[in-house]
CSV table of C-alpha atoms and ligand atoms in Angstrom, one decimal:
chain,number,residue,atom,x,y,z
Z,1,MET,CA,-94.3,55.7,-84.3
Z,2,ARG,CA,-97.0,56.6,-81.8
Z,3,PRO,CA,-100.3,58.4,-82.0
Z,4,GLN,CA,-100.1,62.2,-82.0
Z,5,GLN,CA,-102.5,64.9,-80.9
Z,6,ALA,CA,-102.5,68.1,-79.0
Z,7,GLY,CA,-101.5,67.2,-75.4
Z,8,SER,CA,-101.3,63.5,-76.1
Z,9,VAL,CA,-100.4,61.5,-73.0
Z,10,ARG,CA,-97.7,58.9,-72.6
Z,11,ALA,CA,-97.7,57.6,-69.1
Z,12,ALA,CA,-94.0,56.8,-68.7
Z,13,ALA,CA,-92.2,59.7,-70.4
Z,14,GLY,CA,-94.8,62.5,-70.1
Z,15,ARG,CA,-96.9,64.3,-72.8
Z,16,ASP,CA,-96.5,66.6,-75.7
Z,17,LEU,CA,-97.8,70.1,-76.0
Z,18,LEU,CA,-98.3,70.5,-79.7
Z,19,GLY,CA,-101.2,73.0,-79.8
Z,20,LEU,CA,-104.1,74.5,-77.8
Z,21,GLN,CA,-106.7,73.3,-80.4
Z,22,GLY,CA,-108.3,70.2,-79.0
Z,23,LEU,CA,-106.7,70.5,-75.6
Z,24,PRO,CA,-109.3,69.8,-72.9
Z,25,THR,CA,-110.4,73.0,-71.2
Z,26,ALA,CA,-109.5,71.6,-67.8
Z,27,GLU,CA,-105.9,71.1,-68.9
Z,28,LEU,CA,-105.8,74.6,-70.3
Z,29,ARG,CA,-107.0,76.0,-67.0
Z,30,ALA,CA,-104.4,73.8,-65.2
Z,31,LEU,CA,-101.6,75.2,-67.3
Z,32,LEU,CA,-102.8,78.8,-66.6
Z,33,ALA,CA,-103.1,78.0,-62.9
Z,34,ARG,CA,-99.6,76.7,-62.9
Z,35,MET,CA,-98.4,79.9,-64.5
Z,36,ARG,CA,-100.1,81.9,-61.8
Z,37,GLU,CA,-98.3,79.8,-59.2
Z,38,LEU,CA,-94.9,80.2,-60.9
Z,39,ALA,CA,-95.3,83.9,-62.0
Z,40,PRO,CA,-93.9,85.5,-58.9
Z,41,GLN,CA,-90.5,83.7,-59.2
Z,42,ALA,CA,-90.4,83.2,-63.0
Z,43,ASN,CA,-88.5,86.3,-63.8
Z,44,ALA,CA,-86.0,86.3,-60.9
Z,45,PRO,CA,-82.6,85.5,-62.3
Z,46,GLU,CA,-81.7,83.4,-59.2
Z,47,THR,CA,-84.8,81.2,-59.3
Z,48,ARG,CA,-84.0,77.4,-59.4
Z,49,THR,CA,-87.1,75.6,-58.3
Z,50,GLY,CA,-85.5,72.2,-58.4
Z,51,ALA,CA,-88.6,70.7,-60.2
Z,52,LEU,CA,-86.7,69.6,-63.3
Z,53,ALA,CA,-83.4,68.7,-61.5
Z,54,GLY,CA,-81.7,65.9,-63.3
Z,55,LYS,CA,-83.6,66.5,-66.5
Z,56,THR,CA,-82.2,67.8,-69.8
Z,57,VAL,CA,-84.2,70.0,-72.2
Z,58,ALA,CA,-83.1,70.3,-75.8
Z,59,THR,CA,-84.0,73.5,-77.7
Z,60,MET,CA,-84.2,72.9,-81.5
Z,61,PHE,CA,-85.0,76.0,-83.4
Z,62,PHE,CA,-85.0,75.6,-87.1
Z,63,GLU,CA,-86.3,79.1,-87.6
Z,64,ASP,CA,-85.3,82.5,-86.1
Z,65,SER,CA,-86.5,83.4,-82.6
Z,66,THR,CA,-85.6,85.9,-79.9
Z,67,ARG,CA,-88.3,85.8,-77.2
Z,68,THR,CA,-89.5,82.2,-77.5
Z,69,LYS,CA,-86.0,80.6,-77.5
Z,70,THR,CA,-84.7,82.8,-74.7
Z,71,SER,CA,-87.7,82.3,-72.5
Z,72,PHE,CA,-87.7,78.5,-73.0
Z,73,THR,CA,-84.1,78.4,-72.0
Z,74,LEU,CA,-84.6,80.6,-68.9
Z,75,ALA,CA,-87.7,78.6,-68.0
Z,76,ALA,CA,-85.8,75.3,-68.1
Z,77,ARG,CA,-82.9,76.7,-66.2
Z,78,ARG,CA,-85.1,78.2,-63.5
Z,79,MET,CA,-86.6,74.8,-62.9
Z,80,SER,CA,-83.1,73.5,-62.5
Z,81,ALA,CA,-83.0,71.5,-65.8
Z,82,GLU,CA,-79.9,71.3,-68.0
Z,83,VAL,CA,-80.4,72.9,-71.4
Z,84,VAL,CA,-78.7,71.8,-74.6
Z,85,ASP,CA,-79.2,74.0,-77.6
Z,86,LEU,CA,-79.0,72.6,-81.1
Z,87,PRO,CA,-77.8,75.5,-83.3
Z,88,ALA,CA,-80.0,74.5,-86.3
Z,89,GLY,CA,-79.1,76.4,-89.4
Z,90,ALA,CA,-82.0,76.7,-91.7
Z,91,SER,CA,-80.0,75.1,-94.5
Z,92,SER,CA,-79.9,71.7,-92.8
Z,93,VAL,CA,-83.6,71.3,-92.4
Z,94,ASN,CA,-85.2,72.0,-95.7
Z,95,LYS,CA,-86.9,68.7,-95.7
Z,96,GLY,CA,-89.1,67.0,-93.0
Z,97,GLU,CA,-87.0,63.9,-93.3
Z,98,THR,CA,-83.9,65.8,-92.2
Z,99,LEU,CA,-85.7,67.4,-89.3
Z,100,ILE,CA,-86.7,64.0,-88.1
Z,101,ASP,CA,-83.2,62.6,-88.4
Z,102,THR,CA,-81.9,65.5,-86.5
Z,103,ALA,CA,-84.4,65.0,-83.7
Z,104,LEU,CA,-83.7,61.2,-83.6
Z,105,THR,CA,-80.0,62.1,-83.3
Z,106,VAL,CA,-80.5,64.4,-80.4
Z,107,GLY,CA,-82.9,61.9,-78.8
Z,108,ALA,CA,-80.4,59.1,-79.1
Z,109,MET,CA,-78.1,61.0,-76.7
Z,110,GLY,CA,-80.8,61.0,-74.1
Z,111,VAL,CA,-82.8,64.2,-73.4
Z,112,SER,CA,-85.9,64.5,-71.3
Z,113,ALA,CA,-87.9,66.9,-73.6
Z,114,MET,CA,-87.5,68.6,-76.9
Z,115,VAL,CA,-88.6,72.2,-77.7
Z,116,VAL,CA,-89.1,72.4,-81.5
Z,117,ARG,CA,-89.6,75.4,-83.8
Z,118,ALA,CA,-89.8,74.9,-87.5
Z,119,ARG,CA,-91.1,76.5,-90.7
Z,120,GLN,CA,-93.3,73.6,-91.6
Z,121,ALA,CA,-96.8,73.3,-90.1
Z,122,GLY,CA,-97.0,69.9,-88.4
Z,123,ALA,CA,-93.3,69.6,-87.8
Z,124,ALA,CA,-93.5,69.3,-84.0
Z,125,ALA,CA,-96.1,66.6,-84.3
Z,126,MET,CA,-93.9,64.7,-86.8
Z,127,VAL,CA,-91.0,64.9,-84.3
Z,128,ALA,CA,-93.2,63.9,-81.5
Z,129,ALA,CA,-94.3,60.8,-83.4
Z,130,ALA,CA,-90.7,59.8,-84.0
Z,131,VAL,CA,-88.9,60.4,-80.7
Z,132,GLY,CA,-89.4,58.9,-77.3
Z,133,CYS,CA,-89.6,62.0,-75.1
Z,134,PRO,CA,-92.2,64.8,-74.8
Z,135,VAL,CA,-92.1,67.5,-77.5
Z,136,LEU,CA,-93.1,71.1,-77.0
Z,137,ASN,CA,-94.2,73.0,-80.1
Z,138,ALA,CA,-92.4,76.4,-80.1
Z,139,GLY,CA,-94.1,77.4,-83.3
Z,140,ASP,CA,-94.7,75.3,-86.5
Z,141,GLY,CA,-95.3,77.3,-89.6
Z,142,LYS,CA,-98.7,78.8,-89.8
Z,143,HIS,CA,-100.2,76.2,-87.5
Z,144,GLU,CA,-99.8,76.7,-83.7
Z,145,HIS,CA,-97.6,78.4,-81.0
Z,146,PRO,CA,-99.2,77.0,-77.8
Z,147,THR,CA,-97.0,78.6,-75.2
Z,148,GLN,CA,-97.5,82.0,-76.9
Z,149,GLY,CA,-101.2,81.3,-76.7
Z,150,LEU,CA,-100.8,80.6,-72.9
Z,151,LEU,CA,-98.9,83.8,-72.3
Z,152,ASP,CA,-101.4,85.9,-74.3
Z,153,ILE,CA,-104.4,84.5,-72.5
Z,154,TYR,CA,-102.7,85.0,-69.2
Z,155,THR,CA,-101.9,88.6,-70.1
Z,156,ILE,CA,-105.6,89.3,-71.0
Z,157,ALA,CA,-106.9,87.5,-67.9
Z,158,GLY,CA,-104.4,89.5,-65.7
Z,159,ALA,CA,-105.3,92.9,-67.3
Z,160,HIS,CA,-109.0,92.3,-66.7
Z,161,GLY,CA,-109.0,90.7,-63.2
Z,162,ARG,CA,-109.7,87.2,-64.4
Z,163,LEU,CA,-106.7,85.4,-62.9
Z,164,GLY,CA,-108.9,83.8,-60.2
Z,165,ASP,CA,-110.8,81.4,-62.5
Z,166,PHE,CA,-109.7,82.4,-66.0
Z,167,ASP,CA,-113.3,82.9,-67.0
Z,168,LEU,CA,-113.1,85.3,-69.9
Z,169,SER,CA,-116.8,85.6,-70.6
Z,170,GLY,CA,-117.9,89.1,-71.5
Z,171,LEU,CA,-114.5,90.1,-72.9
Z,172,THR,CA,-113.9,90.8,-76.6
Z,173,VAL,CA,-110.5,90.2,-78.1
Z,174,ALA,CA,-109.7,91.7,-81.5
Z,175,ILE,CA,-107.0,90.1,-83.6
Z,176,VAL,CA,-105.8,92.5,-86.3
Z,177,GLY,CA,-103.8,92.0,-89.5
Z,178,ASP,CA,-102.1,88.9,-91.0
Z,179,VAL,CA,-104.3,86.4,-89.2
Z,180,ALA,CA,-104.1,83.8,-92.0
Z,181,SER,CA,-100.4,83.4,-91.6
Z,182,SER,CA,-100.4,83.6,-87.8
Z,183,ARG,CA,-99.8,80.6,-85.5
Z,184,VAL,CA,-100.0,83.1,-82.7
Z,185,ALA,CA,-103.6,83.9,-83.7
Z,186,ARG,CA,-104.5,80.3,-84.2
Z,187,SER,CA,-103.3,79.3,-80.7
Z,188,ALA,CA,-104.9,82.4,-79.1
Z,189,ILE,CA,-108.3,81.7,-80.7
Z,190,ALA,CA,-108.1,78.0,-79.7
Z,191,GLY,CA,-107.5,79.0,-76.1
Z,192,LEU,CA,-109.7,82.1,-75.8
Z,193,LEU,CA,-112.9,80.6,-77.1
Z,194,PRO,CA,-113.3,77.8,-74.6
Z,195,LEU,CA,-112.6,80.2,-71.8
Z,196,GLY,CA,-115.6,82.3,-72.9
Z,197,ALA,CA,-114.1,85.2,-74.7
Z,198,ARG,CA,-115.5,86.6,-77.9
Z,199,VAL,CA,-112.8,86.8,-80.6
Z,200,ALA,CA,-113.1,88.9,-83.7
Z,201,CYS,CA,-110.4,88.9,-86.5
Z,202,VAL,CA,-110.0,92.0,-88.7
Z,203,GLY,CA,-107.8,92.7,-91.6
Z,204,PRO,CA,-107.8,93.0,-95.4
Z,205,PRO,CA,-109.5,90.0,-97.1
Z,206,GLY,CA,-106.1,88.6,-98.2
Z,207,LEU,CA,-104.8,88.4,-94.6
Z,208,ALA,CA,-108.1,87.9,-92.7
Z,209,PRO,CA,-110.3,85.9,-95.0
Z,210,ARG,CA,-113.9,85.0,-94.1
Z,211,SER,CA,-112.8,81.3,-94.0
Z,212,LEU,CA,-111.2,82.0,-90.6
Z,213,GLY,CA,-114.7,81.8,-89.3
Z,214,CYS,CA,-114.3,78.0,-89.2
Z,215,LEU,CA,-112.1,78.5,-86.2
Z,216,GLY,CA,-115.1,79.8,-84.3
Z,217,CYS,CA,-114.2,83.5,-84.3
Z,218,ALA,CA,-116.0,86.4,-86.0
Z,219,VAL,CA,-114.3,87.9,-89.1
Z,220,GLU,CA,-114.8,91.6,-89.7
Z,221,GLY,CA,-113.5,94.2,-92.1
Z,222,ASP,CA,-113.7,97.4,-90.2
Z,223,LEU,CA,-111.2,98.0,-87.4
Z,224,ASP,CA,-112.7,101.3,-86.4
Z,225,ALA,CA,-116.1,99.8,-85.9
Z,226,LEU,CA,-114.7,97.0,-83.7
Z,227,LEU,CA,-112.3,99.1,-81.6
Z,228,PRO,CA,-114.9,100.6,-79.1
Z,229,GLU,CA,-116.0,97.0,-78.3
Z,230,ALA,CA,-112.6,95.5,-77.7
Z,231,ASP,CA,-111.1,94.8,-74.3
Z,232,ALA,CA,-107.8,93.6,-75.9
Z,233,VAL,CA,-106.5,94.3,-79.3
Z,234,MET,CA,-103.8,91.9,-80.6
Z,235,MET,CA,-101.7,93.4,-83.4
Z,236,LEU,CA,-99.9,91.0,-85.7
Z,237,ARG,CA,-96.9,91.5,-87.9
Z,238,ILE,CA,-97.4,91.0,-91.7
Z,239,GLN,CA,-95.5,87.8,-92.1
Z,240,PHE,CA,-94.4,88.3,-95.7
Z,241,GLU,CA,-92.0,85.4,-95.4
Z,242,ARG,CA,-94.9,83.0,-95.1
Z,243,HIS,CA,-96.9,84.4,-98.0
Z,244,GLY,CA,-94.6,82.7,-100.6
Z,245,GLU,CA,-94.8,79.3,-98.9
Z,246,GLY,CA,-95.0,76.5,-101.5
Z,247,GLY,CA,-94.2,79.0,-104.3
Z,248,ASP,CA,-91.3,80.8,-105.8
Z,249,ALA,CA,-89.9,84.2,-105.1
Z,250,GLN,CA,-91.9,85.9,-107.9
Z,251,LYS,CA,-95.1,84.4,-106.5
Z,252,SER,CA,-94.1,85.7,-103.1
Z,253,VAL,CA,-93.8,89.2,-104.5
Z,254,GLU,CA,-97.2,88.9,-106.2
Z,255,LYS,CA,-98.8,87.6,-103.1
Z,256,ARG,CA,-97.3,90.4,-101.1
Z,257,SER,CA,-98.8,93.0,-103.4
Z,258,ALA,CA,-102.1,91.1,-103.5
Z,259,ALA,CA,-102.3,90.9,-99.7
Z,260,ILE,CA,-101.8,94.6,-99.1
Z,261,ALA,CA,-102.0,97.2,-101.9
Z,262,SER,CA,-99.6,99.6,-100.1
Z,263,VAL,CA,-98.0,99.9,-96.7
Z,264,ARG,CA,-99.5,103.4,-96.3
Z,265,GLU,CA,-103.0,102.2,-97.0
Z,266,TYR,CA,-102.5,99.3,-94.7
Z,267,ARG,CA,-101.5,101.5,-91.8
Z,268,ALA,CA,-104.4,103.9,-92.5
Z,269,LEU,CA,-106.9,101.0,-92.4
Z,270,TYR,CA,-105.5,98.5,-89.9
Z,271,GLY,CA,-102.5,100.2,-88.1
Z,272,MET,CA,-102.7,100.8,-84.3
Z,273,THR,CA,-102.1,104.5,-84.4
Z,274,ALA,CA,-102.1,106.8,-81.4
Z,275,GLU,CA,-105.4,108.2,-82.6
Z,276,ARG,CA,-107.0,104.7,-82.6
Z,277,ALA,CA,-105.5,103.8,-79.2
Z,278,ALA,CA,-107.1,106.9,-77.8
Z,279,ARG,CA,-110.6,105.7,-79.0
Z,280,MET,CA,-110.3,102.4,-77.2
Z,281,ARG,CA,-112.3,101.5,-74.0
Z,282,PRO,CA,-110.9,102.5,-70.6
Z,283,GLY,CA,-108.7,99.6,-69.4
Z,284,ALA,CA,-108.5,98.0,-72.9
Z,285,ILE,CA,-105.0,96.8,-73.8
Z,286,VAL,CA,-102.8,96.7,-76.9
Z,287,MET,CA,-100.9,93.5,-77.5
Z,288,HIS,CA,-98.2,92.4,-79.9
Z,289,PRO,CA,-96.3,89.1,-79.9
Z,290,GLY,CA,-93.2,90.7,-81.4
Z,291,PRO,CA,-91.2,91.3,-83.4
Z,292,MET,CA,-93.0,94.6,-84.1
Z,293,ASN,CA,-92.8,96.7,-87.2
Z,294,ARG,CA,-93.1,100.1,-85.7
Z,295,GLY,CA,-94.8,102.5,-88.0
Z,296,LEU,CA,-96.6,99.7,-89.9
Z,297,GLU,CA,-99.0,97.6,-87.8
Z,298,ILE,CA,-98.3,99.6,-84.7
Z,299,ASP,CA,-97.0,103.1,-84.0
Z,300,GLY,CA,-94.0,103.5,-81.7
Z,301,ALA,CA,-96.0,105.8,-79.5
Z,302,VAL,CA,-98.6,103.1,-78.9
Z,303,ALA,CA,-96.1,100.3,-78.5
Z,304,ASP,CA,-94.4,102.4,-75.7
Z,305,GLY,CA,-97.7,103.9,-74.4
Z,306,PRO,CA,-99.9,103.2,-71.4
Z,307,ARG,CA,-102.2,100.7,-73.2
Z,308,SER,CA,-99.3,98.5,-74.4
Z,309,VAL,CA,-98.7,95.2,-72.6
Z,310,VAL,CA,-96.0,94.1,-75.0
Z,311,LEU,CA,-93.3,93.7,-72.4
Z,312,ARG,CA,-95.8,92.2,-69.9
Z,313,GLN,CA,-96.4,89.5,-72.6
Z,314,VAL,CA,-92.7,88.8,-72.8
Z,315,ALA,CA,-92.4,88.6,-69.1
Z,316,HIS,CA,-95.3,86.1,-68.9
Z,317,GLY,CA,-93.4,84.0,-71.4
Z,318,VAL,CA,-91.1,82.5,-68.9
Z,319,ALA,CA,-93.9,81.4,-66.5
Z,320,ALA,CA,-95.8,80.0,-69.5
Z,321,ARG,CA,-92.8,77.9,-70.6
Z,322,MET,CA,-92.1,76.8,-67.0
Z,323,ALA,CA,-95.7,75.7,-66.7
Z,324,ALA,CA,-95.6,73.9,-70.1
Z,325,LEU,CA,-92.4,72.1,-69.3
Z,326,ALA,CA,-93.8,71.0,-65.9
Z,327,TRP,CA,-97.0,69.8,-67.5
Z,328,CYS,CA,-95.2,67.9,-70.3
Z,329,LEU,CA,-92.8,66.2,-67.9
Z,330,GLY,CA,-95.4,65.5,-65.3
Z,331,VAL,CA,-93.8,67.4,-62.4
Q,1,NCD,C1,-94.2,85.2,-83.5
Q,1,NCD,C2,-93.8,83.9,-84.1
Q,1,NCD,O1,-92.6,83.6,-84.3
Q,1,NCD,O2,-94.7,83.2,-84.4
Q,1,NCD,N1,-93.4,85.7,-82.6
Q,1,NCD,C3,-93.2,85.1,-81.3
Q,1,NCD,O3,-93.1,83.9,-81.2
Q,1,NCD,N2,-93.2,85.9,-80.3
Q,1,NCD,C4,-94.9,86.1,-84.4
Q,1,NCD,C5,-94.2,86.7,-85.6
Q,1,NCD,O4,-93.2,86.1,-86.1
Q,1,NCD,O5,-94.6,87.7,-86.2
């Protein structure tokens, strides 16, 4: 076992990227600057930078994923690494012990880095403590999703002309909806605050409780009051599947109804409708990490409309993961 922390360094084999919380701001800026360097070639199918030639990256997703897994795979291939995918059925990893055994098994065959997604918060750190290669957290329960944080921050910086120094002072980012369950929000907050942005979370008390203030962000109840101040509005999916964690199915149903009284009411108070999008600042953007529930947290017309940067976020995902792999493997 070895010590674990966000961005912990191991001279020989590289370093882990487990979260943005606690990552020195200089390292965060270095990752974003690397993204800027890689962005022009990141989404070209023929790109093979050669930087990870001879390396093998294992993707181990113990939870569903479309964007994150695909972009990690493309990122590794576009840096000339080999990619091995572990098709991890959820049934085989109900216990932390099993997940560690699986990681040790893959590690024993010799891989250069592991990309891990799991339902349990802290899973990537547990794997990192057990294996001898760098581990990249691709989302661990409600905890963190650092590469999503990088791509979100990069998208905000790009939309507001801050790609030069990634100084986000003067910008307000609103994070709307199920913040309590969201690793996307946690990583975004951890990265946005040290770069100078103001972050305000808003949602019903069950999904955006006051206690989120301990992360350093503001917590507000009224989306309509916040909208005219926001330069970026990040909409989140209601992650019903996380509400029952640690409880049984009946509890999950109860928590669901406690969190939002009705879908119609939720949309009326917290949904990004076309009418709300029209009241935003000139140049303000609407973000969503996906998968989107059109007609619930975001209307289709907004998701496909001029303020939406949803596909730009996805596109930045490849550069984010290329930068993260390079950073972890020390190339
Ligand atoms: C999110 C995730 O899995 O954390 N999606 C993503 O990675 N782009 C958000 C979600 O599931 O709602």
